[in-house]
PDB file of C-alpha atoms in Angstrom:
ATOM      1  CA  MET W   1     -12.095   2.062  -3.757  1.00 45.00           C
ATOM      2  CA  LYS W   2     -10.178  -0.148  -6.267  1.00 49.00           C
ATOM      3  CA  TYR W   3      -6.806  -1.228  -5.134  1.00 59.00           C
ATOM      4  CA  LYS W   4      -4.939   0.205  -8.025  1.00 59.00           C
ATOM      5  CA  ASN W   5      -6.480   3.729  -7.407  1.00 82.00           C
ATOM      6  CA  ILE W   6      -5.499   4.131  -4.067  1.00 92.00           C
ATOM      7  CA  GLN W   7      -2.665   6.914  -3.728  1.00 96.00           C
ATOM      8  CA  VAL W   8      -0.283   6.943  -0.735  1.00 98.00           C
ATOM      9  CA  ALA W   9       1.783  10.169   0.128  1.00 98.00           C
ATOM     10  CA  ILE W  10       4.958  10.091   2.128  1.00 97.00           C
ATOM     11  CA  ILE W  11       5.717  13.677   3.554  1.00 97.00           C
ATOM     12  CA  ASP W  12       9.109  14.885   2.597  1.00 95.00           C
ATOM     13  CA  TYR W  13      10.453  17.314   5.148  1.00 92.00           C
ATOM     14  CA  ASP W  14      14.251  16.703   4.643  1.00 86.00           C
ATOM     15  CA  LEU W  15      14.588  14.144   7.420  1.00 79.00           C
ATOM     16  CA  GLY W  16      13.740  10.415   7.914  1.00 72.00           C
ATOM     17  CA  ASN W  17      13.688   7.350   6.276  1.00 77.00           C
ATOM     18  CA  THR W  18      11.346   8.319   3.506  1.00 92.00           C
ATOM     19  CA  TYR W  19      12.499   5.894   0.952  1.00 91.00           C
ATOM     20  CA  SER W  20      12.635   2.932   2.963  1.00 94.00           C
ATOM     21  CA  VAL W  21       8.926   3.640   3.628  1.00 96.00           C
ATOM     22  CA  LEU W  22       8.416   4.044  -0.010  1.00 97.00           C
ATOM     23  CA  ASN W  23      10.080   0.709  -1.001  1.00 96.00           C
ATOM     24  CA  ALA W  24       7.835  -1.234   1.489  1.00 96.00           C
ATOM     25  CA  ILE W  25       4.698   0.469   0.034  1.00 97.00           C
ATOM     26  CA  GLU W  26       5.821   0.043  -3.430  1.00 96.00           C
ATOM     27  CA  PHE W  27       6.343  -3.609  -2.797  1.00 96.00           C
ATOM     28  CA  LEU W  28       2.711  -4.091  -1.764  1.00 96.00           C
ATOM     29  CA  GLY W  29       1.527  -2.585  -5.079  1.00 94.00           C
ATOM     30  CA  TYR W  30       0.156   0.901  -4.240  1.00 95.00           C
ATOM     31  CA  LYS W  31       0.677   4.076  -6.168  1.00 96.00           C
ATOM     32  CA  VAL W  32       2.984   6.019  -3.653  1.00 97.00           C
ATOM     33  CA  PHE W  33       4.982   9.477  -3.939  1.00 96.00           C
ATOM     34  CA  VAL W  34       7.240  11.438  -1.781  1.00 96.00           C
ATOM     35  CA  THR W  35       6.143  14.990  -1.611  1.00 97.00           C
ATOM     36  CA  SER W  36       6.000  18.108   0.286  1.00 96.00           C
ATOM     37  CA  GLU W  37       3.432  19.774  -2.199  1.00 97.00           C
ATOM     38  CA  TYR W  38      -0.218  20.678  -1.175  1.00 97.00           C
ATOM     39  CA  GLU W  39      -1.691  19.663  -4.432  1.00 97.00           C
ATOM     40  CA  LYS W  40      -0.213  16.231  -4.315  1.00 97.00           C
ATOM     41  CA  LEU W  41      -0.959  15.625  -0.708  1.00 98.00           C
ATOM     42  CA  LYS W  42      -4.433  16.794  -1.254  1.00 97.00           C
ATOM     43  CA  LYS W  43      -4.934  13.998  -3.909  1.00 96.00           C
ATOM     44  CA  ALA W  44      -3.411  11.145  -1.814  1.00 97.00           C
ATOM     45  CA  ASN W  45      -5.856   8.675  -0.058  1.00 96.00           C
ATOM     46  CA  ALA W  46      -3.693   8.363   3.009  1.00 97.00           C
ATOM     47  CA  ILE W  47      -0.611  10.316   4.329  1.00 98.00           C
ATOM     48  CA  ILE W  48       2.500   8.767   6.056  1.00 98.00           C
ATOM     49  CA  LEU W  49       4.598  11.225   8.051  1.00 97.00           C
ATOM     50  CA  PRO W  50       8.091   9.153   8.512  1.00 95.00           C
ATOM     51  CA  GLY W  51      10.818  10.079  10.769  1.00 86.00           C
ATOM     52  CA  VAL W  52      14.314   9.553  11.716  1.00 85.00           C
ATOM     53  CA  GLY W  53      16.390  12.413  13.565  1.00 87.00           C
ATOM     54  CA  ALA W  54      15.668  14.969  16.030  1.00 93.00           C
ATOM     55  CA  PHE W  55      12.606  16.564  16.965  1.00 95.00           C
ATOM     56  CA  GLU W  56      13.538  20.369  16.716  1.00 96.00           C
ATOM     57  CA  ALA W  57      15.163  19.835  13.349  1.00 95.00           C
ATOM     58  CA  ALA W  58      12.076  18.000  12.215  1.00 95.00           C
ATOM     59  CA  ILE W  59       9.399  20.443  13.270  1.00 97.00           C
ATOM     60  CA  LYS W  60      11.579  23.433  12.362  1.00 96.00           C
ATOM     61  CA  SER W  61      11.466  21.924   8.634  1.00 96.00           C
ATOM     62  CA  ILE W  62       7.702  21.234   8.620  1.00 96.00           C
ATOM     63  CA  VAL W  63       6.893  24.882   9.808  1.00 97.00           C
ATOM     64  CA  ARG W  64       9.429  26.123   7.086  1.00 96.00           C
ATOM     65  CA  LYS W  65       7.544  24.193   4.559  1.00 96.00           C
ATOM     66  CA  GLU W  66       4.152  25.106   5.788  1.00 97.00           C
ATOM     67  CA  LEU W  67       3.502  21.597   6.228  1.00 97.00           C
ATOM     68  CA  ASP W  68       1.762  22.266   9.709  1.00 98.00           C
ATOM     69  CA  LYS W  69      -0.871  24.266   8.108  1.00 98.00           C
ATOM     70  CA  ILE W  70      -1.358  21.855   5.030  1.00 98.00           C
ATOM     71  CA  LEU W  71      -1.523  18.783   7.526  1.00 98.00           C
ATOM     72  CA  THR W  72      -4.119  20.837   9.829  1.00 98.00           C
ATOM     73  CA  GLU W  73      -6.422  21.289   6.792  1.00 98.00           C
ATOM     74  CA  LEU W  74      -6.180  18.017   5.127  1.00 98.00           C
ATOM     75  CA  VAL W  75      -6.004  15.848   8.521  1.00 98.00           C
ATOM     76  CA  LEU W  76      -7.881  17.676  10.954  1.00 97.00           C
ATOM     77  CA  GLN W  77     -10.197  19.478   8.740  1.00 97.00           C
ATOM     78  CA  GLU W  78     -10.820  17.059   5.792  1.00 97.00           C
ATOM     79  CA  GLN W  79     -10.208  13.949   7.881  1.00 97.00           C
ATOM     80  CA  LYS W  80      -7.693  12.491   5.684  1.00 97.00           C
ATOM     81  CA  PRO W  81      -5.918   9.450   7.354  1.00 98.00           C
ATOM     82  CA  LEU W  82      -2.386   9.901   8.592  1.00 98.00           C
ATOM     83  CA  LEU W  83       0.206   7.556   9.911  1.00 98.00           C
ATOM     84  CA  GLY W  84       3.213   8.947  11.838  1.00 97.00           C
ATOM     85  CA  ILE W  85       6.337   6.465  12.334  1.00 97.00           C
ATOM     86  CA  CYS W  86       8.692   7.013  15.155  1.00 96.00           C
ATOM     87  CA  LEU W  87       9.692  10.426  15.015  1.00 97.00           C
ATOM     88  CA  GLY W  88       6.702  10.969  12.782  1.00 97.00           C
ATOM     89  CA  MET W  89       4.284   9.877  15.597  1.00 98.00           C
ATOM     90  CA  GLN W  90       5.992  12.046  18.169  1.00 98.00           C
ATOM     91  CA  LEU W  91       5.535  15.048  16.151  1.00 98.00           C
ATOM     92  CA  LEU W  92       1.874  14.565  16.791  1.00 98.00           C
ATOM     93  CA  ALA W  93       2.524  15.458  20.402  1.00 98.00           C
ATOM     94  CA  ASN W  94       1.975  18.842  21.892  1.00 98.00           C
ATOM     95  CA  THR W  95       5.574  19.166  23.072  1.00 98.00           C
ATOM     96  CA  SER W  96       8.866  17.348  23.087  1.00 98.00           C
ATOM     97  CA  GLU W  97      11.765  17.743  25.835  1.00 97.00           C
ATOM     98  CA  GLU W  98      14.533  16.366  23.401  1.00 96.00           C
ATOM     99  CA  ASN W  99      17.333  18.971  23.631  1.00 94.00           C
ATOM    100  CA  GLY W 100      14.970  21.630  25.241  1.00 95.00           C
ATOM    101  CA  LEU W 101      11.167  22.048  25.061  1.00 97.00           C
ATOM    102  CA  HIS W 102       9.758  22.118  21.496  1.00 97.00           C
ATOM    103  CA  GLN W 103       6.176  22.692  20.169  1.00 98.00           C
ATOM    104  CA  GLY W 104       4.880  19.647  18.179  1.00 98.00           C
ATOM    105  CA  LEU W 105       1.699  19.530  15.879  1.00 98.00           C
ATOM    106  CA  GLY W 106      -0.656  19.089  18.730  1.00 98.00           C
ATOM    107  CA  PHE W 107      -2.895  16.431  16.864  1.00 98.00           C
ATOM    108  CA  ILE W 108      -2.983  14.079  19.735  1.00 98.00           C
ATOM    109  CA  GLU W 109      -2.637  15.651  23.131  1.00 97.00           C
ATOM    110  CA  GLY W 110       0.468  14.379  25.065  1.00 97.00           C
ATOM    111  CA  ASN W 111       4.085  15.031  25.649  1.00 98.00           C
ATOM    112  CA  VAL W 112       7.352  13.486  24.524  1.00 98.00           C
ATOM    113  CA  LYS W 113       9.977  12.458  27.013  1.00 97.00           C
ATOM    114  CA  LYS W 114      13.072  10.994  27.717  1.00 97.00           C
ATOM    115  CA  ILE W 115      13.166   7.125  28.231  1.00 96.00           C
ATOM    116  CA  THR W 116      14.345   6.613  31.999  1.00 94.00           C
ATOM    117  CA  PRO W 117      14.370   2.608  32.553  1.00 91.00           C
ATOM    118  CA  LYS W 118      13.689   1.473  35.971  1.00 89.00           C
ATOM    119  CA  SER W 119      16.445  -1.480  35.062  1.00 88.00           C
ATOM    120  CA  LYS W 120      19.959  -1.201  33.605  1.00 86.00           C
ATOM    121  CA  ALA W 121      18.200  -1.464  30.085  1.00 91.00           C
ATOM    122  CA  ALA W 122      20.326   0.453  27.422  1.00 94.00           C
ATOM    123  CA  VAL W 123      18.923   3.925  25.765  1.00 95.00           C
ATOM    124  CA  PRO W 124      18.125   4.071  23.065  1.00 95.00           C
ATOM    125  CA  HIS W 125      15.740   1.392  22.867  1.00 96.00           C
ATOM    126  CA  VAL W 126      16.600  -0.721  19.919  1.00 96.00           C
ATOM    127  CA  GLY W 127      15.560  -4.110  18.808  1.00 97.00           C
ATOM    128  CA  TRP W 128      12.386  -6.362  18.588  1.00 97.00           C
ATOM    129  CA  ASN W 129       9.634  -5.937  21.073  1.00 97.00           C
ATOM    130  CA  ASP W 130       6.287  -7.559  21.552  1.00 97.00           C
ATOM    131  CA  LEU W 131       3.166  -5.372  21.388  1.00 97.00           C
ATOM    132  CA  ASN W 132       0.476  -5.336  24.314  1.00 97.00           C
ATOM    133  CA  ILE W 133      -2.695  -4.486  22.079  1.00 96.00           C
ATOM    134  CA  ILE W 134      -4.900  -2.115  24.411  1.00 94.00           C
ATOM    135  CA  GLN W 135      -7.655  -1.349  22.150  1.00 91.00           C
ATOM    136  CA  ASN W 136      -8.686  -2.432  18.716  1.00 86.00           C
ATOM    137  CA  SER W 137      -7.256  -0.635  15.936  1.00 93.00           C
ATOM    138  CA  LYS W 138      -7.668  -1.027  12.117  1.00 94.00           C
ATOM    139  CA  ILE W 139      -3.857  -0.885  11.694  1.00 97.00           C
ATOM    140  CA  TYR W 140      -3.620  -4.200  13.639  1.00 96.00           C
ATOM    141  CA  SER W 141      -6.592  -5.919  11.738  1.00 95.00           C
ATOM    142  CA  ARG W 142      -4.047  -7.932   9.461  1.00 95.00           C
ATOM    143  CA  LEU W 143      -1.701  -9.321  12.127  1.00 94.00           C
ATOM    144  CA  LYS W 144      -1.668 -12.925  12.962  1.00 88.00           C
ATOM    145  CA  ASP W 145      -0.447 -14.564  16.374  1.00 87.00           C
ATOM    146  CA  SER W 146       2.896 -12.487  16.121  1.00 89.00           C
ATOM    147  CA  LYS W 147       2.875  -8.972  17.261  1.00 95.00           C
ATOM    148  CA  ASN W 148       6.553  -8.282  17.073  1.00 97.00           C
ATOM    149  CA  PHE W 149       7.909  -4.948  15.805  1.00 98.00           C
ATOM    150  CA  TYR W 150      11.247  -3.457  15.456  1.00 98.00           C
ATOM    151  CA  PHE W 151      12.097  -0.222  17.655  1.00 98.00           C
ATOM    152  CA  ASP W 152      14.689   2.359  17.694  1.00 96.00           C
ATOM    153  CA  HIS W 153      14.074   5.288  20.047  1.00 96.00           C
ATOM    154  CA  SER W 154      15.238   7.449  23.042  1.00 97.00           C
ATOM    155  CA  TYR W 155      12.175   9.248  23.824  1.00 97.00           C
ATOM    156  CA  HIS W 156       8.528   8.201  24.066  1.00 97.00           C
ATOM    157  CA  PHE W 157       5.067   9.671  23.920  1.00 98.00           C
ATOM    158  CA  GLU W 158       3.084  10.132  26.982  1.00 97.00           C
ATOM    159  CA  CYS W 159      -0.705  10.690  26.691  1.00 96.00           C
ATOM    160  CA  GLU W 160      -3.940   9.900  28.205  1.00 94.00           C
ATOM    161  CA  SER W 161      -4.996   6.265  28.014  1.00 95.00           C
ATOM    162  CA  GLN W 162      -8.153   6.964  25.624  1.00 96.00           C
ATOM    163  CA  TYR W 163      -5.472   7.625  22.735  1.00 97.00           C
ATOM    164  CA  ILE W 164      -3.071   4.575  23.447  1.00 98.00           C
ATOM    165  CA  SER W 165      -3.800   1.612  21.146  1.00 98.00           C
ATOM    166  CA  ALA W 166      -0.797  -0.484  22.012  1.00 98.00           C
ATOM    167  CA  THR W 167       2.175  -0.622  24.287  1.00 98.00           C
ATOM    168  CA  CYS W 168       5.446  -2.706  24.948  1.00 97.00           C
ATOM    169  CA  ASN W 169       7.428  -3.360  28.000  1.00 96.00           C
ATOM    170  CA  TYR W 170      11.119  -2.005  28.281  1.00 95.00           C
ATOM    171  CA  GLY W 171      13.448  -1.477  30.894  1.00 91.00           C
ATOM    172  CA  GLY W 172      10.871  -2.110  33.612  1.00 94.00           C
ATOM    173  CA  LEU W 173       8.512   0.391  31.902  1.00 95.00           C
ATOM    174  CA  SER W 174       5.276   0.285  29.902  1.00 96.00           C
ATOM    175  CA  LEU W 175       5.969   2.374  26.763  1.00 97.00           C
ATOM    176  CA  VAL W 176       3.320   3.603  24.317  1.00 98.00           C
ATOM    177  CA  ALA W 177       3.932   1.722  21.252  1.00 98.00           C
ATOM    178  CA  SER W 178       0.919   3.329  19.029  1.00 98.00           C
ATOM    179  CA  VAL W 179      -1.536   6.080  19.340  1.00 98.00           C
ATOM    180  CA  GLN W 180      -4.912   6.578  17.479  1.00 97.00           C
ATOM    181  CA  LYS W 181      -7.155   9.561  17.556  1.00 97.00           C
ATOM    182  CA  ASN W 182     -10.208   9.337  14.982  1.00 96.00           C
ATOM    183  CA  ASN W 183      -8.239   9.307  11.580  1.00 97.00           C
ATOM    184  CA  ILE W 184      -4.892   9.921  13.126  1.00 98.00           C
ATOM    185  CA  PHE W 185      -2.529   6.956  13.960  1.00 98.00           C
ATOM    186  CA  GLY W 186       1.122   6.862  15.225  1.00 98.00           C
ATOM    187  CA  VAL W 187       3.547   4.014  15.674  1.00 98.00           C
ATOM    188  CA  GLN W 188       6.664   4.545  17.789  1.00 98.00           C
ATOM    189  CA  PHE W 189       8.242   1.320  15.951  1.00 98.00           C
ATOM    190  CA  HIS W 190       9.377   0.952  12.325  1.00 97.00           C
ATOM    191  CA  PRO W 191       7.024  -1.005  10.107  1.00 97.00           C
ATOM    192  CA  GLU W 192       9.318  -0.649   7.279  1.00 97.00           C
ATOM    193  CA  LYS W 193      12.097  -2.561   9.277  1.00 96.00           C
ATOM    194  CA  SER W 194       9.541  -5.009  10.844  1.00 97.00           C
ATOM    195  CA  GLN W 195       9.296  -7.417   8.018  1.00 96.00           C
ATOM    196  CA  ASN W 196       6.009  -9.338   7.169  1.00 97.00           C
ATOM    197  CA  ASN W 197       4.381  -7.692  10.211  1.00 97.00           C
ATOM    198  CA  GLY W 198       5.197  -4.211   9.101  1.00 97.00           C
ATOM    199  CA  LEU W 199       3.734  -4.998   5.577  1.00 97.00           C
ATOM    200  CA  ARG W 200       0.528  -6.373   7.049  1.00 97.00           C
ATOM    201  CA  LEU W 201       0.352  -2.962   9.078  1.00 98.00           C
ATOM    202  CA  PHE W 202       0.834  -0.948   6.079  1.00 98.00           C
ATOM    203  CA  ARG W 203      -1.673  -2.619   3.974  1.00 97.00           C
ATOM    204  CA  ALA W 204      -4.188  -2.477   6.963  1.00 97.00           C
ATOM    205  CA  PHE W 205      -3.729   1.249   7.260  1.00 98.00           C
ATOM    206  CA  ILE W 206      -4.104   1.957   3.549  1.00 97.00           C
ATOM    207  CA  GLU W 207      -6.908  -0.512   2.811  1.00 93.00           C
ATOM    208  CA  ASN W 208      -9.100   0.993   5.561  1.00 85.00           C
ATOM    209  CA  SER W 209      -8.288   4.557   4.381  1.00 77.00           C
TER     210      SER W 209
END
């Protein structure tokens, strides 16, 4: 598909850093829009699910807007590429224990749990960390020698190793930094705050969609 014809949709569910992501995608030169409307999401070549905030409020908003049903159709049935960012990645899980037990979208089997460091490392985990790439993923295809990204989270995704594409080391733990299942991708870090590496990741995800 020609570069200028690629359309990227950022999901609007009333939470998150949607416009930081929008600015990054616009900087790369793609046509991008923020929406929760079915018809607009259906026209997109790739979908991004951003996220900053609490899991419970996020999933309630997603269900209220019927985005769970829309995403099930477009992502699971039609195989449209989806990238979840930070909370957006956690929403892909079966459940989260943040402030009680809550059901997620269940797109990638796993559960979200509180970070409990083995050392005296602070929680939330905030700052730059290097990734340990576990398996090849198209979202990392444009990275050069540096694999450093910006994190900001108190909860982490626990899932089977087959879905883990990268980890990071923090507080004596190996935390899941990214996941992948077919056309579904998730990153615990923030590409939109990760300078050139973040832009390279966005371009790799979009160009391979």
